[in-house]
Amino acid sequence: MYNWDLAFKIFIFGFVGVFVCLTVLMFSIQICGAILKGSKNKKS
Amino acid sequence: MDVFSLNSLLLKTGIFHLTVGHLVMWAIGFLFVYLGIKKNFEPLLLVPIGFGIFIVNLPLTPLADKGDLIWIFYHYGLEWEVIPPLIFMGVGALTDFGPLIANPKTLLLGAAAQFGVYVTFFGAIALGFTVKEAASIGIIGGADGPTCIYLTAKLAPRLLGANAIAAYSYMAMVPLIQPPIMRLLTSKKERQIVMKQLRPVSKLEKILFPMIATLVICLLVPDSAPLMAMLMLGNLFRECGVVQRLSHAAQNELLNIVTIFLGIAVGTTMKAETFLNPQPIFIFILGLIAFSFSTMGGLLLAKFFNLFLKDKINPLIGSAGVSAVPMAARVTQRVGQQENPRNFLLMHAMGPNVAGVIGTATAAGMFLAFLK
């Protein structure tokens, strides 16, 4: 019969997982941008 | 038996092996070719897919059985996972991630637009598909053809034809499907929001982005690496400025060549004996549900953001989180301009639009991590 238990786990871990990955990427871009901006200001 | 007798010769022709199923599949093949040529619906794919459907349903032709010509395209192109990552390389070389780098929170809109993928995953299980098949149907909601084909070839190869057709059909129908949902979920005032101009993005940021994105996503979801790594390699070709020949080849010759093999290989999965059953109809219905919920997911998260943000974002850009690039962003621009002709949302919508590509590849990687 339907494998709802597995499906529910995949839903939670999958959907939340996509959010977590893209949130980490978002912060990585922001941190990198801030570092580049800081080094640019330091040079000037 | 005398092999040269009239009877045996006639039996060696395809005519005596034709079935009603073959004729129905020819009609479907011709319909796709017609839609591609006459209506300009994703012609680069629908024309080879349509022709592929036609030839694979010619009886006795040595094309799609093991060792035959098109079986070789299918086997080495799709089963060996070569074609979708190569298409991703071309897509990466064509994509400007600048709007995403300028406004990284649009990544979350791309994540929210995967909502339809998971809603449909449940729907497909309820309709009796296995968990693996349900995952391959759900990913249609990401509106990303290569990712859908990649995941389906790995998890549910028998659904490849139906899933690919559904994904590309709905991508072509973005301008029809999305606007009513966009209007339903947003007020006139929200659709008129004018967003602050995006900051300029430096060349160094654009070069670093593919490295960082590959590092983060492939470390967190290793199964998405074939798609993500190729997407970002193509983008690095584009942005680094020193390999224009490679960038040009990835955007043009390579992309065009693999598109031919992809189209014909997908078309030839649609044999009458495997395709003519109720399942493709369910897949088309589920695909529409997936697409609609993905649009809703992006829109609703954008509205949620506006509860907290000082500089409001136009929620219409959330709908571009489905990764039909750049069609979904163009639809956002068009719907926005219908409310305020001086509102230019295209570049703002490109952020969630390309984030959707990353989001769908990540979702596919997640499914593979759980199910392969």
Coordinates of C-alpha atoms in Angstrom, one line a residue:
Chain A
M1 CA 0.0 0.0 0.0
Y2 CA 1.0 3.6 0.0
N3 CA 4.3 4.3 1.6
W4 CA 3.2 7.5 3.5
D5 CA 5.8 7.3 6.2
L6 CA 8.7 7.4 3.7
A7 CA 6.9 10.0 1.6
F8 CA 6.3 12.3 4.6
K9 CA 10.0 12.0 5.6
I10 CA 11.1 12.9 2.1
F11 CA 8.7 15.8 2.1
I12 CA 10.1 17.2 5.3
F13 CA 13.8 16.5 4.7
G14 CA 13.6 17.3 1.0
F15 CA 11.7 20.6 1.1
V16 CA 13.4 21.9 4.2
G17 CA 16.7 20.7 2.8
V18 CA 16.2 22.7 -0.3
F19 CA 15.6 25.8 1.9
V20 CA 18.6 25.1 4.0
C21 CA 20.9 24.7 1.0
L22 CA 19.7 27.8 -0.7
T23 CA 19.8 29.8 2.6
V24 CA 23.5 28.7 3.1
L25 CA 24.2 29.8 -0.5
M26 CA 22.5 33.1 0.2
F27 CA 24.6 33.8 3.2
S28 CA 27.8 32.6 1.4
I29 CA 27.1 35.2 -1.4
Q30 CA 26.4 37.9 1.2
I31 CA 29.6 37.1 3.2
C32 CA 31.7 37.0 0.0
G33 CA 30.2 40.3 -1.2
A34 CA 30.9 41.9 2.2
I35 CA 34.5 40.7 2.1
L36 CA 35.0 42.0 -1.4
K37 CA 33.5 45.3 -0.4
G38 CA 35.7 45.5 2.7
S39 CA 38.9 44.8 0.8
K40 CA 37.9 47.4 -1.9
N41 CA 37.3 50.0 0.8
K42 CA 40.6 49.2 2.4
K43 CA 42.5 49.6 -0.8
S44 CA 40.9 53.0 -1.6
Chain B
M1 CA 9.3 -21.8 -45.5
D2 CA 10.4 -20.1 -48.7
V3 CA 11.6 -16.7 -47.7
F4 CA 10.9 -15.3 -51.1
S5 CA 7.3 -16.3 -51.2
L6 CA 4.9 -13.4 -51.4
N7 CA 3.4 -14.1 -48.0
S8 CA 6.6 -14.1 -46.1
L9 CA 7.8 -11.0 -47.9
L10 CA 4.6 -9.2 -47.0
L11 CA 4.9 -10.3 -43.4
K12 CA 8.4 -8.7 -43.3
T13 CA 6.9 -5.3 -44.1
G14 CA 5.6 -3.1 -41.3
I15 CA 2.1 -2.7 -42.8
F16 CA 0.9 -6.1 -41.5
H17 CA 2.1 -5.4 -38.0
L18 CA 0.4 -2.0 -37.6
T19 CA -2.0 -1.7 -34.7
V20 CA -4.5 1.0 -33.6
G21 CA -2.0 1.9 -30.9
H22 CA 0.6 2.8 -33.6
L23 CA -1.8 5.0 -35.4
V24 CA -2.7 6.8 -32.2
M25 CA 1.0 7.4 -31.5
W26 CA 1.5 8.7 -35.0
A27 CA -1.3 11.2 -34.4
I28 CA 0.4 12.2 -31.1
G29 CA 3.8 12.5 -32.9
F30 CA 2.3 14.6 -35.6
L31 CA 0.5 16.8 -33.0
F32 CA 3.9 17.6 -31.4
V33 CA 5.5 18.4 -34.7
Y34 CA 2.5 20.6 -35.5
L35 CA 2.7 22.4 -32.2
G36 CA 6.4 22.9 -32.6
I37 CA 6.2 24.2 -36.2
K38 CA 2.9 26.0 -36.3
K39 CA 2.4 27.2 -32.8
N40 CA 6.1 27.6 -31.9
F41 CA 5.7 25.6 -28.6
E42 CA 9.3 24.7 -27.6
P43 CA 10.1 23.7 -31.3
L44 CA 13.6 22.8 -30.5
L45 CA 12.3 19.9 -28.5
L46 CA 8.8 19.2 -29.8
V47 CA 10.0 18.7 -33.4
P48 CA 12.6 16.0 -32.6
I49 CA 10.4 14.4 -29.9
G50 CA 7.4 14.3 -32.3
F51 CA 9.4 12.7 -35.0
G52 CA 11.0 10.3 -32.5
I53 CA 7.4 9.2 -31.5
F54 CA 6.5 8.7 -35.1
I55 CA 9.5 6.6 -36.1
V56 CA 9.5 4.4 -32.9
N57 CA 5.9 3.4 -33.7
L58 CA 6.7 2.2 -37.2
P59 CA 6.6 -1.6 -36.8
L60 CA 9.7 -3.8 -37.2
T61 CA 12.1 -0.8 -37.6
P62 CA 15.4 -1.5 -36.0
L63 CA 15.7 1.8 -34.2
A64 CA 14.8 1.6 -30.5
D65 CA 15.6 -2.0 -29.5
K66 CA 18.8 -2.9 -27.7
G67 CA 21.8 -2.1 -29.9
D68 CA 19.8 -0.1 -32.4
L69 CA 20.7 3.5 -33.5
I70 CA 18.3 5.4 -31.3
W71 CA 18.7 3.0 -28.4
I72 CA 22.4 4.0 -28.5
F73 CA 21.4 7.7 -28.2
Y74 CA 19.1 6.8 -25.3
H75 CA 21.5 4.4 -23.5
Y76 CA 24.6 6.6 -23.7
G77 CA 22.8 9.9 -23.6
L78 CA 20.2 9.5 -20.9
E79 CA 20.9 6.2 -19.0
W80 CA 24.6 7.2 -18.8
E81 CA 23.4 10.7 -17.6
V82 CA 25.5 12.5 -20.3
I83 CA 22.9 14.7 -22.0
P84 CA 21.1 16.5 -19.1
P85 CA 24.4 17.7 -17.5
L86 CA 25.7 18.9 -20.9
I87 CA 22.5 20.8 -21.4
F88 CA 23.0 22.3 -18.0
M89 CA 26.5 23.4 -19.1
G90 CA 25.0 25.3 -22.0
V91 CA 22.3 26.8 -19.8
G92 CA 25.0 28.0 -17.4
A93 CA 26.9 29.5 -20.3
L94 CA 23.7 31.4 -21.3
T95 CA 22.7 32.5 -17.8
D96 CA 23.6 35.8 -16.2
F97 CA 23.5 35.2 -12.4
G98 CA 24.0 39.0 -11.8
P99 CA 20.4 39.7 -10.6
L100 CA 20.7 36.8 -8.1
I101 CA 24.1 38.0 -6.8
A102 CA 22.7 41.5 -6.5
N103 CA 19.7 40.3 -4.5
P104 CA 20.6 36.9 -2.9
K105 CA 17.4 36.6 -0.9
T106 CA 15.7 35.8 -4.2
L107 CA 17.3 32.4 -3.7
L108 CA 14.6 31.7 -1.1
L109 CA 11.9 32.5 -3.6
G110 CA 13.5 29.8 -5.8
A111 CA 13.4 27.4 -2.9
A112 CA 9.7 28.2 -2.1
A113 CA 8.8 27.5 -5.8
Q114 CA 9.8 23.9 -5.2
F115 CA 6.6 23.6 -3.1
G116 CA 4.7 22.2 -6.0
V117 CA 7.3 19.5 -6.5
Y118 CA 6.6 18.1 -3.0
V119 CA 2.8 18.6 -3.1
T120 CA 2.7 16.6 -6.4
F121 CA 4.9 14.0 -5.0
F122 CA 2.2 13.2 -2.4
G123 CA -0.5 13.5 -5.1
A124 CA 1.3 11.0 -7.3
I125 CA 1.6 8.5 -4.4
A126 CA -2.1 8.9 -3.7
L127 CA -2.8 8.0 -7.3
G128 CA -0.9 4.7 -6.9
F129 CA 2.5 5.6 -8.3
T130 CA 5.5 4.2 -6.5
V131 CA 7.6 6.6 -4.4
K132 CA 10.3 6.7 -7.1
E133 CA 7.8 7.4 -9.8
A134 CA 6.1 10.0 -7.6
A135 CA 9.5 11.8 -7.2
S136 CA 10.0 11.9 -10.9
I137 CA 6.5 13.2 -11.5
G138 CA 6.8 15.8 -8.7
I139 CA 10.0 17.3 -10.2
I140 CA 7.9 18.4 -13.2
G141 CA 6.8 21.3 -10.9
G142 CA 10.3 22.6 -11.0
A143 CA 9.7 23.4 -14.7
D144 CA 13.2 22.4 -15.6
G145 CA 13.3 19.9 -18.5
P146 CA 16.8 18.6 -18.1
T147 CA 16.5 18.1 -14.4
C148 CA 13.1 16.3 -14.9
I149 CA 14.7 14.0 -17.5
Y150 CA 17.8 13.4 -15.4
L151 CA 15.8 12.4 -12.3
T152 CA 13.2 10.3 -14.3
A153 CA 16.0 8.4 -16.2
K154 CA 17.5 7.5 -12.8
L155 CA 14.3 6.7 -10.8
A156 CA 11.5 5.8 -13.2
P157 CA 12.8 5.3 -16.8
R158 CA 9.5 3.9 -18.0
L159 CA 7.9 7.3 -17.3
L160 CA 10.6 9.2 -19.2
G161 CA 8.5 10.1 -22.3
A162 CA 5.4 11.2 -20.4
N163 CA 7.3 13.2 -17.8
A164 CA 9.5 15.0 -20.4
I165 CA 6.6 15.9 -22.6
A166 CA 4.6 17.1 -19.5
A167 CA 7.6 19.2 -18.3
Y168 CA 8.3 20.8 -21.7
S169 CA 4.6 21.3 -22.4
Y170 CA 4.0 23.2 -19.2
M171 CA 7.2 25.2 -19.7
A172 CA 5.8 26.3 -23.1
M173 CA 2.5 27.1 -21.4
V174 CA 3.9 29.3 -18.6
P175 CA 2.2 32.4 -20.2
L176 CA -1.1 30.7 -20.0
I177 CA -0.9 29.0 -16.6
Q178 CA 0.8 31.5 -14.4
P179 CA -1.0 34.9 -14.9
P180 CA -4.4 33.7 -13.5
I181 CA -2.7 32.4 -10.3
M182 CA -0.6 35.6 -10.0
R183 CA -3.8 37.7 -10.2
L184 CA -5.7 35.5 -7.8
L185 CA -3.0 35.6 -5.1
T186 CA -2.0 39.3 -5.3
S187 CA -3.9 42.6 -4.9
K188 CA -3.7 45.3 -7.5
K189 CA -1.7 47.4 -5.0
E190 CA 0.9 44.6 -4.6
R191 CA 1.3 44.1 -8.3
Q192 CA 2.0 47.8 -8.7
I193 CA 5.0 47.8 -6.3
V194 CA 8.0 49.3 -7.9
M195 CA 11.2 47.8 -6.7
K196 CA 14.5 49.6 -6.0
Q197 CA 17.0 49.3 -8.8
L198 CA 19.5 46.4 -8.4
R199 CA 23.1 47.2 -7.5
P200 CA 25.8 46.7 -10.1
V201 CA 27.6 43.4 -9.7
S202 CA 31.4 43.3 -10.2
K203 CA 33.1 40.9 -12.6
L204 CA 35.0 39.3 -9.6
E205 CA 31.7 38.5 -7.9
K206 CA 30.4 36.9 -11.1
I207 CA 33.5 34.8 -11.4
L208 CA 33.4 33.7 -7.7
F209 CA 29.7 32.9 -7.8
P210 CA 30.0 29.6 -9.8
M211 CA 32.8 28.4 -7.5
I212 CA 30.9 29.2 -4.3
A213 CA 27.6 27.8 -5.6
T214 CA 29.3 24.5 -6.6
L215 CA 31.1 24.3 -3.3
V216 CA 28.0 24.9 -1.1
I217 CA 25.4 22.9 -3.1
C218 CA 27.6 19.9 -3.9
L219 CA 28.9 19.7 -0.4
L220 CA 25.4 19.7 1.1
V221 CA 23.7 17.6 -1.6
P222 CA 26.4 15.6 -3.4
D223 CA 23.8 13.8 -5.6
S224 CA 23.0 17.1 -7.3
A225 CA 26.7 17.5 -8.4
P226 CA 26.4 16.3 -12.1
L227 CA 23.8 19.0 -12.7
M228 CA 25.2 21.8 -10.5
A229 CA 28.8 21.3 -11.4
M230 CA 28.1 21.5 -15.1
L231 CA 25.7 24.4 -14.7
M232 CA 28.4 26.4 -12.9
L233 CA 31.2 25.3 -15.2
G234 CA 29.2 26.7 -18.1
N235 CA 28.7 29.9 -16.1
L236 CA 32.4 30.1 -15.3
F237 CA 33.2 29.9 -19.0
R238 CA 30.9 32.8 -19.6
E239 CA 32.0 35.0 -16.8
C240 CA 35.8 34.5 -16.7
G241 CA 36.2 36.2 -20.0
V242 CA 39.2 34.2 -21.2
V243 CA 37.6 31.2 -22.8
Q244 CA 35.1 32.8 -25.1
R245 CA 35.5 29.9 -27.6
L246 CA 34.4 27.4 -24.9
S247 CA 31.6 29.6 -23.7
H248 CA 30.4 30.0 -27.3
A249 CA 30.7 26.2 -28.0
A250 CA 28.7 25.4 -24.8
Q251 CA 26.0 27.9 -25.6
N252 CA 25.6 27.0 -29.3
E253 CA 27.1 23.9 -30.9
L254 CA 27.2 21.6 -27.9
L255 CA 23.8 22.7 -26.6
N256 CA 22.2 22.3 -30.1
I257 CA 23.8 18.9 -30.7
V258 CA 22.8 17.4 -27.3
T259 CA 19.3 18.9 -27.8
I260 CA 18.9 16.8 -31.0
F261 CA 19.9 13.6 -29.2
L262 CA 17.7 14.5 -26.2
G263 CA 14.6 15.1 -28.3
I264 CA 14.9 12.0 -30.4
A265 CA 15.8 9.8 -27.4
V266 CA 12.9 11.0 -25.4
G267 CA 10.5 10.6 -28.3
T268 CA 11.5 7.0 -28.8
T269 CA 10.6 6.1 -25.3
M270 CA 7.0 6.6 -26.2
K271 CA 6.1 3.3 -27.8
A272 CA 2.4 2.5 -28.2
E273 CA 2.6 -0.6 -26.0
T274 CA 4.1 1.3 -23.0
F275 CA 2.6 4.8 -23.5
L276 CA -1.1 4.1 -24.2
N277 CA -2.5 3.7 -20.7
P278 CA -4.1 6.0 -18.2
Q279 CA -0.8 6.9 -16.5
P280 CA 0.3 9.6 -18.9
I281 CA -3.0 11.4 -18.4
F282 CA -2.5 11.3 -14.6
I283 CA 1.0 12.6 -15.2
F284 CA -0.2 15.5 -17.2
I285 CA -2.8 16.4 -14.5
L286 CA -0.2 16.1 -11.8
G287 CA 2.2 18.2 -13.8
L288 CA -0.3 21.0 -14.0
I289 CA -0.9 20.8 -10.2
A290 CA 2.9 20.8 -9.6
F291 CA 3.3 23.8 -11.8
S292 CA 0.5 25.7 -10.1
F293 CA 1.6 25.0 -6.6
S294 CA 5.2 26.0 -7.5
T295 CA 3.9 29.3 -8.7
M296 CA 1.9 29.8 -5.5
G297 CA 4.9 28.9 -3.3
G298 CA 7.1 31.6 -4.8
L299 CA 4.3 34.2 -4.7
L300 CA 3.3 33.5 -1.1
L301 CA 6.8 33.6 0.2
A302 CA 7.3 37.0 -1.5
K303 CA 4.2 38.2 0.2
F304 CA 5.5 36.8 3.5
F305 CA 8.8 38.7 3.0
N306 CA 6.8 41.9 2.6
L307 CA 5.5 41.6 6.2
F308 CA 9.1 42.3 7.4
L309 CA 10.9 44.2 4.7
K310 CA 11.3 47.9 4.6
D311 CA 11.9 48.0 0.8
K312 CA 8.9 45.9 -0.3
I313 CA 9.3 43.4 -3.1
N314 CA 6.7 43.0 -5.8
P315 CA 5.3 39.5 -5.0
L316 CA 4.9 38.8 -8.7
I317 CA 8.6 38.1 -8.9
G318 CA 8.0 35.1 -6.6
S319 CA 6.2 33.3 -9.4
A320 CA 9.4 33.4 -11.5
G321 CA 10.9 31.0 -9.0
V322 CA 9.8 28.2 -11.2
S323 CA 12.8 27.7 -13.4
A324 CA 11.4 28.1 -16.9
V325 CA 14.2 30.6 -17.8
P326 CA 13.5 33.3 -19.0
M327 CA 9.8 32.7 -19.8
A328 CA 8.6 32.9 -16.2
A329 CA 10.5 36.2 -15.7
R330 CA 9.0 37.6 -18.9
V331 CA 5.5 36.7 -17.7
T332 CA 6.2 38.5 -14.4
Q333 CA 7.3 41.6 -16.4
R334 CA 4.2 41.5 -18.6
V335 CA 1.7 41.0 -15.7
G336 CA 3.5 43.8 -13.7
Q337 CA 3.3 46.2 -16.7
Q338 CA -0.4 45.5 -17.1
E339 CA -0.9 47.2 -13.7
N340 CA 1.8 49.8 -14.0
P341 CA 3.3 50.4 -17.5
R342 CA 6.4 52.1 -16.0
N343 CA 7.3 49.1 -13.8
F344 CA 10.2 47.1 -15.0
L345 CA 10.3 43.8 -13.1
L346 CA 12.3 41.7 -15.6
M347 CA 15.7 41.9 -14.0
H348 CA 14.2 41.6 -10.5
A349 CA 12.4 38.4 -11.7
M350 CA 15.5 36.9 -13.2
G351 CA 16.9 36.5 -9.7
P352 CA 14.3 34.0 -8.5
N353 CA 14.1 32.6 -12.0
V354 CA 17.7 31.4 -12.0
A355 CA 17.4 30.5 -8.3
G356 CA 14.7 28.1 -9.4
V357 CA 17.2 26.3 -11.6
I358 CA 19.5 25.8 -8.6
G359 CA 16.5 24.9 -6.4
T360 CA 15.2 22.3 -8.8
A361 CA 18.6 20.7 -9.2
T362 CA 18.9 20.6 -5.4
A363 CA 15.5 19.1 -5.0
A364 CA 16.4 16.4 -7.6
G365 CA 19.6 15.7 -5.7
M366 CA 17.6 15.4 -2.5
F367 CA 15.3 12.8 -4.1
L368 CA 18.3 10.9 -5.4
A369 CA 19.9 10.9 -1.9
F370 CA 16.8 9.3 -0.5
L371 CA 15.7 7.0 -3.2
K372 CA 18.4 5.9 -5.6

